Coordinates of C-alpha atoms in Angstrom, one line a residue:
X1 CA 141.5 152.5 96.6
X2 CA 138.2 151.0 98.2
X3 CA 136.4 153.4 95.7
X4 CA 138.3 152.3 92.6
X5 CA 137.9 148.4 93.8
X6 CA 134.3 148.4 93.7
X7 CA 133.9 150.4 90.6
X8 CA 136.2 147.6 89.2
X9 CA 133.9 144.8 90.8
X10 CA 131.1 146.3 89.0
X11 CA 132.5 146.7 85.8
X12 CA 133.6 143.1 85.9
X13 CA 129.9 142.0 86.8
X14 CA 128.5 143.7 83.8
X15 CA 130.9 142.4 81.2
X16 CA 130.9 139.0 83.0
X17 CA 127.0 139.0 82.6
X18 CA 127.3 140.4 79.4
X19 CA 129.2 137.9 78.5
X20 CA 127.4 134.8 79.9
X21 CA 124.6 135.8 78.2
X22 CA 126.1 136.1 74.9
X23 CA 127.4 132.5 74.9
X24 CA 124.2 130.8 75.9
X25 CA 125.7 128.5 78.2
X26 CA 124.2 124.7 78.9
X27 CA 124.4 123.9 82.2
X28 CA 127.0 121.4 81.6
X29 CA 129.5 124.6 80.8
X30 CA 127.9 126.4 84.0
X31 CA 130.6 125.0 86.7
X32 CA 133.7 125.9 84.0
X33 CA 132.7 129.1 84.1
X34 CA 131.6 129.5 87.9
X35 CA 135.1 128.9 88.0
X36 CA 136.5 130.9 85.8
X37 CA 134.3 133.7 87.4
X38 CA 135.9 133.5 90.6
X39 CA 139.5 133.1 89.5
X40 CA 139.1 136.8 88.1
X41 CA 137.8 138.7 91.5
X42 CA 139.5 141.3 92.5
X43 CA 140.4 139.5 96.1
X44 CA 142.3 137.1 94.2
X45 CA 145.2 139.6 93.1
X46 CA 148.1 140.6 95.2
X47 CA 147.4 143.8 96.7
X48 CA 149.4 147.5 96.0
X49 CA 152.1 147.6 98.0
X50 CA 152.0 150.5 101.0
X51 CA 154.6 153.5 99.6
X52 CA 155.1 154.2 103.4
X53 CA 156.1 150.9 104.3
X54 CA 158.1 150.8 101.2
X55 CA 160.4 154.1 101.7
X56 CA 161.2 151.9 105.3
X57 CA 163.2 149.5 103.3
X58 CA 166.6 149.4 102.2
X59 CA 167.4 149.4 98.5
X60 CA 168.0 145.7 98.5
X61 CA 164.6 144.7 100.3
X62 CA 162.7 147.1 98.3
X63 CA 163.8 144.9 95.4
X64 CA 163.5 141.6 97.3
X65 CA 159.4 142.8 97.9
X66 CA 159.0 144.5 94.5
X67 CA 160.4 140.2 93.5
X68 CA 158.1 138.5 95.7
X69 CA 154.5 140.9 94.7
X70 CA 156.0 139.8 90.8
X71 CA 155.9 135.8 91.6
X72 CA 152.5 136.7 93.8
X73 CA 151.2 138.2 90.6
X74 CA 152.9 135.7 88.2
X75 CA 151.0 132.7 90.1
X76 CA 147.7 134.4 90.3
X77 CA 147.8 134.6 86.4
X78 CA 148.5 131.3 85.8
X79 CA 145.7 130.0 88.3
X80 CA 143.8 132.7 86.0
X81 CA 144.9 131.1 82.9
X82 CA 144.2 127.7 84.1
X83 CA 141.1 128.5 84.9
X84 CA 140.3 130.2 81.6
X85 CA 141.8 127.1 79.4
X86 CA 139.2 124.7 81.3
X87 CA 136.4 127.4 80.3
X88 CA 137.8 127.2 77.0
X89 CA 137.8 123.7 76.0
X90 CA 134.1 123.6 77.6
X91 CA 133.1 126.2 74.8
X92 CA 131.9 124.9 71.2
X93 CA 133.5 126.6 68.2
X94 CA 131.3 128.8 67.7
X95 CA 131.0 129.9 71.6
X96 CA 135.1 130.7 70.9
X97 CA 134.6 132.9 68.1
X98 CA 132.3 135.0 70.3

């Protein structure tokens, strides 16, 4: 998991740079996107859930967990979204088309 985790984090770095470089962003867009940034590391989703830990549980609690990690994930994408609509609105039209 450790292995896959970094091999994500450097993916995300190179597209992320990619990226910033491709928009040519002024400095006032610079804290949008510093922002925006961090909302998307890794540390920030909810973690997999341990399958031993899982087979301890009862039918029901399994459920009640697998309903929790769901909301976890649910509000992480909206601080994800929120983040990315503030980016967004920074951009000029033709920084949006990119």
């Amino acid at each position: 998991m450790a292995k896959w985790q970094e091999k994500m984090k450097e993916r995300m770095a190179k597209r992320q740079a990619e990226l910033h470089e491709l928009l040519k962003l002024t400095p006032a867009q610079e804290p949008a996107w510093k922002t925006y940034v961090q909302s998307m590391e890794l540390k920030n989703m909810p973690q997999p859930q341990d399958p031993r830990e899982m087979d301890k549980l009862s039918t029901p609690e399994r459920m009640e967990r697998s309903l929790e990690r769901m909301k976890e994930h649910q509000a992480s994408l909206q601080n994800r979204l929120a983040a990315l609509k503030t980016f967004y609105g920074t951009l000029t039209p033709e920084q949006q088309k990119l």
